Amino acid sequence: MTVWIARRYVVADVEGNGQRPPDLVELAVVPIVDGVIGEPTSWLFRPDKPITTMARRIHGISNDMVAQAPVFASLEADVRARLNDVVLVAHNAGIDLGVLKRKLPGFAPTEVLDTLKLSRRLLPGEPSYRLGALVTMLDLGSGLPPGLRPHRAAYDVLVTARLFVHLASQTEAGPLSLEALRGDSGGDDAALF
């Protein structure tokens, strides 16, 4: 069995422009090394198409806010470097992974853990597994840097990192192994994307 903290993780969160398929307007990543959540990095990007009114209502990012932001291609190498050789973690990972794969041709993380699926497996019977509901239930939003708000990538990536560490560390039997996080111990691969 591999102790979960033996691997290096990066939690990622994306915010999109509301188009179909969504284009990236904000990305945040935060490393988890030796079980410790590091400092987040976030970027605003100018999308190819404008941010829709619906998307703006959700995350609060306006077209004016990204008008002078760089295009993704100008920072692609930096983003790739942060996502290289890590276990990628995200809440409802399919959305984040889909956007990242569109923006990063050839991007194929070796492993992805989805905190939505992990929460459903490790916290059975909860009324909601939405990130906001889990943040409230587990008090994951306390002590965050001022100015962060839900549905902005820096906030979401930090609370998702806290959720992941909580799920991996706070079980009755003690910290989980990486295999248990994957669902290998019971043959259930529900935590993997």
CSV table of C-alpha atoms in Angstrom, one decimal:
chain,number,residue,atom,x,y,z
A,1,MET,CA,0.0,0.0,0.0
A,2,THR,CA,1.2,3.5,-0.9
A,3,VAL,CA,0.6,6.3,1.7
A,4,TRP,CA,-1.4,8.9,-0.1
A,5,ILE,CA,1.1,11.7,0.8
A,6,ALA,CA,3.8,9.9,-1.1
A,7,ARG,CA,2.5,11.3,-4.3
A,8,ARG,CA,2.5,14.9,-5.6
A,9,TYR,CA,-1.0,16.3,-6.3
A,10,VAL,CA,-2.2,19.4,-8.1
A,11,VAL,CA,-5.7,20.6,-7.6
A,12,ALA,CA,-7.1,22.5,-10.6
A,13,ASP,CA,-10.2,24.5,-11.2
A,14,VAL,CA,-11.4,26.3,-14.4
A,15,GLU,CA,-13.9,28.9,-15.1
A,16,GLY,CA,-15.3,29.2,-18.6
A,17,ASN,CA,-16.9,31.7,-20.9
A,18,GLY,CA,-20.3,29.9,-21.0
A,19,GLN,CA,-20.0,29.1,-24.7
A,20,ARG,CA,-20.3,25.5,-26.0
A,21,PRO,CA,-17.7,24.1,-25.7
A,22,PRO,CA,-16.5,26.4,-22.9
A,23,ASP,CA,-13.3,28.3,-23.4
A,24,LEU,CA,-11.1,29.1,-20.5
A,25,VAL,CA,-11.3,32.5,-18.8
A,26,GLU,CA,-9.7,31.6,-15.4
A,27,LEU,CA,-7.6,28.8,-14.2
A,28,ALA,CA,-6.2,28.1,-10.7
A,29,VAL,CA,-3.9,25.4,-9.5
A,30,VAL,CA,-2.6,24.5,-6.1
A,31,PRO,CA,0.0,21.8,-5.2
A,32,ILE,CA,-0.4,19.4,-2.4
A,33,VAL,CA,3.1,18.0,-1.4
A,34,ASP,CA,3.6,15.7,1.6
A,35,GLY,CA,0.0,16.2,2.4
A,36,VAL,CA,0.4,20.0,2.8
A,37,ILE,CA,-1.6,22.5,0.6
A,38,GLY,CA,0.8,25.0,-1.1
A,39,GLU,CA,0.2,28.4,-2.5
A,40,PRO,CA,-2.3,28.7,-5.3
A,41,THR,CA,-1.6,30.3,-8.7
A,42,SER,CA,-4.4,31.7,-10.8
A,43,TRP,CA,-4.5,33.3,-14.2
A,44,LEU,CA,-7.2,35.2,-16.1
A,45,PHE,CA,-7.2,34.5,-19.9
A,46,ARG,CA,-8.8,36.4,-22.8
A,47,PRO,CA,-11.2,33.8,-24.4
A,48,ASP,CA,-11.8,33.6,-28.2
A,49,LYS,CA,-15.5,34.3,-27.7
A,50,PRO,CA,-17.1,36.7,-25.2
A,51,ILE,CA,-18.2,35.6,-21.7
A,52,THR,CA,-22.0,35.0,-21.7
A,53,THR,CA,-24.3,36.8,-19.2
A,54,MET,CA,-25.1,33.5,-17.5
A,55,ALA,CA,-21.4,32.6,-16.9
A,56,ARG,CA,-20.7,36.2,-15.7
A,57,ARG,CA,-23.5,35.8,-13.1
A,58,ILE,CA,-22.0,32.6,-11.8
A,59,HIS,CA,-18.3,33.5,-11.5
A,60,GLY,CA,-18.4,37.3,-11.7
A,61,ILE,CA,-15.7,37.6,-14.4
A,62,SER,CA,-16.7,40.2,-17.0
A,63,ASN,CA,-15.4,40.7,-20.6
A,64,ASP,CA,-13.8,44.0,-19.4
A,65,MET,CA,-11.9,42.0,-16.7
A,66,VAL,CA,-10.3,39.8,-19.4
A,67,ALA,CA,-10.0,42.4,-22.2
A,68,GLN,CA,-6.3,42.9,-21.4
A,69,ALA,CA,-5.6,39.4,-20.1
A,70,PRO,CA,-3.2,37.2,-22.0
A,71,VAL,CA,-4.4,34.5,-24.4
A,72,PHE,CA,-3.9,31.0,-23.1
A,73,ALA,CA,-1.1,30.2,-25.6
A,74,SER,CA,1.2,32.8,-24.1
A,75,LEU,CA,1.2,30.9,-20.7
A,76,GLU,CA,0.7,27.3,-22.0
A,77,ALA,CA,4.2,26.3,-21.1
A,78,ASP,CA,3.8,27.5,-17.5
A,79,VAL,CA,0.5,25.7,-17.1
A,80,ARG,CA,1.9,22.5,-18.5
A,81,ALA,CA,4.9,22.7,-16.2
A,82,ARG,CA,2.6,22.9,-13.1
A,83,LEU,CA,0.5,19.9,-14.3
A,84,ASN,CA,3.4,17.7,-15.3
A,85,ASP,CA,4.0,14.4,-13.4
A,86,VAL,CA,1.3,14.9,-10.8
A,87,VAL,CA,-2.0,13.4,-9.7
A,88,LEU,CA,-4.6,15.8,-10.9
A,89,VAL,CA,-7.4,16.5,-8.5
A,90,ALA,CA,-10.7,18.4,-9.2
A,91,HIS,CA,-14.3,18.5,-8.1
A,92,ASN,CA,-16.5,17.2,-10.9
A,93,ALA,CA,-13.2,16.5,-12.8
A,94,GLY,CA,-14.8,15.8,-16.1
A,95,ILE,CA,-15.5,19.5,-16.7
A,96,ASP,CA,-12.0,20.8,-15.7
A,97,LEU,CA,-10.3,17.9,-17.6
A,98,GLY,CA,-12.3,18.6,-20.7
A,99,VAL,CA,-11.4,22.3,-20.8
A,100,LEU,CA,-7.7,21.5,-20.0
A,101,LYS,CA,-7.5,18.8,-22.8
A,102,ARG,CA,-8.9,21.3,-25.3
A,103,LYS,CA,-6.5,24.0,-24.3
A,104,LEU,CA,-3.4,21.6,-23.9
A,105,PRO,CA,-3.2,19.4,-27.0
A,106,GLY,CA,-1.8,16.0,-26.0
A,107,PHE,CA,-2.5,16.6,-22.3
A,108,ALA,CA,-3.2,13.2,-20.6
A,109,PRO,CA,-2.6,13.2,-16.9
A,110,THR,CA,-1.4,9.8,-15.7
A,111,GLU,CA,-4.1,9.9,-12.9
A,112,VAL,CA,-7.1,12.0,-12.0
A,113,LEU,CA,-9.0,11.9,-8.7
A,114,ASP,CA,-12.4,13.4,-8.6
A,115,THR,CA,-13.4,14.8,-5.2
A,116,LEU,CA,-17.1,14.7,-6.2
A,117,LYS,CA,-16.9,10.9,-6.7
A,118,LEU,CA,-14.6,10.5,-3.6
A,119,SER,CA,-17.1,12.5,-1.5
A,120,ARG,CA,-20.0,10.3,-2.6
A,121,ARG,CA,-18.0,7.2,-1.7
A,122,LEU,CA,-16.5,8.3,1.5
A,123,LEU,CA,-19.3,10.5,2.9
A,124,PRO,CA,-22.4,8.4,2.0
A,125,GLY,CA,-25.9,9.7,2.6
A,126,GLU,CA,-25.2,13.5,2.4
A,127,PRO,CA,-28.0,15.5,0.9
A,128,SER,CA,-25.7,17.3,-1.6
A,129,TYR,CA,-22.2,16.7,-3.0
A,130,ARG,CA,-22.0,20.1,-4.6
A,131,LEU,CA,-18.8,21.8,-3.7
A,132,GLY,CA,-20.5,24.7,-1.8
A,133,ALA,CA,-22.6,22.2,0.2
A,134,LEU,CA,-19.5,20.2,1.2
A,135,VAL,CA,-17.6,23.4,2.1
A,136,THR,CA,-20.4,24.4,4.5
A,137,MET,CA,-20.8,21.0,5.9
A,138,LEU,CA,-17.1,20.5,6.6
A,139,ASP,CA,-16.3,24.2,7.4
A,140,LEU,CA,-13.7,24.2,4.6
A,141,GLY,CA,-14.0,28.0,3.9
A,142,SER,CA,-12.7,29.3,7.2
A,143,GLY,CA,-9.5,31.3,7.3
A,144,LEU,CA,-9.1,31.7,3.5
A,145,PRO,CA,-7.3,34.8,2.2
A,146,PRO,CA,-9.6,37.8,2.0
A,147,GLY,CA,-11.3,38.6,-1.2
A,148,LEU,CA,-11.8,35.1,-2.4
A,149,ARG,CA,-15.3,34.0,-3.3
A,150,PRO,CA,-17.1,30.9,-4.5
A,151,HIS,CA,-17.1,30.2,-8.2
A,152,ARG,CA,-13.8,32.0,-8.7
A,153,ALA,CA,-11.0,29.6,-9.5
A,154,ALA,CA,-8.7,30.5,-6.6
A,155,TYR,CA,-11.4,30.0,-4.0
A,156,ASP,CA,-12.7,26.8,-5.6
A,157,VAL,CA,-9.2,25.3,-5.9
A,158,LEU,CA,-8.3,26.0,-2.3
A,159,VAL,CA,-11.6,24.5,-0.9
A,160,THR,CA,-11.3,21.5,-3.2
A,161,ALA,CA,-7.7,21.0,-1.9
A,162,ARG,CA,-9.0,21.2,1.7
A,163,LEU,CA,-11.8,18.7,0.8
A,164,PHE,CA,-9.3,16.3,-0.8
A,165,VAL,CA,-7.0,16.4,2.2
A,166,HIS,CA,-9.9,16.0,4.6
A,167,LEU,CA,-11.2,13.0,2.7
A,168,ALA,CA,-7.8,11.4,2.5
A,169,SER,CA,-6.9,12.1,6.1
A,170,GLN,CA,-10.0,12.1,8.3
A,171,THR,CA,-11.3,8.6,8.2
A,172,GLU,CA,-12.0,6.5,11.2
A,173,ALA,CA,-9.2,4.1,10.3
A,174,GLY,CA,-6.7,6.9,9.8
A,175,PRO,CA,-5.2,8.3,6.6
A,176,LEU,CA,-6.1,6.4,3.4
A,177,SER,CA,-3.7,4.8,1.1
A,178,LEU,CA,-3.5,5.9,-2.5
A,179,GLU,CA,-5.0,2.6,-3.5
A,180,ALA,CA,-8.0,3.3,-1.2
A,181,LEU,CA,-8.4,6.8,-2.7
A,182,ARG,CA,-8.4,5.1,-6.1
A,183,GLY,CA,-10.9,2.6,-4.9
A,184,ASP,CA,-8.5,-0.3,-5.5
A,185,SER,CA,-9.1,-1.9,-2.1
A,186,GLY,CA,-12.7,-2.7,-2.7
A,187,GLY,CA,-12.6,-3.0,-6.5
A,188,ASP,CA,-14.5,0.3,-6.7
A,189,ASP,CA,-12.9,2.8,-9.0
A,190,ALA,CA,-15.5,5.5,-8.3
A,191,ALA,CA,-12.8,8.1,-7.2
A,192,LEU,CA,-11.0,7.9,-10.5
A,193,PHE,CA,-12.2,9.9,-13.4
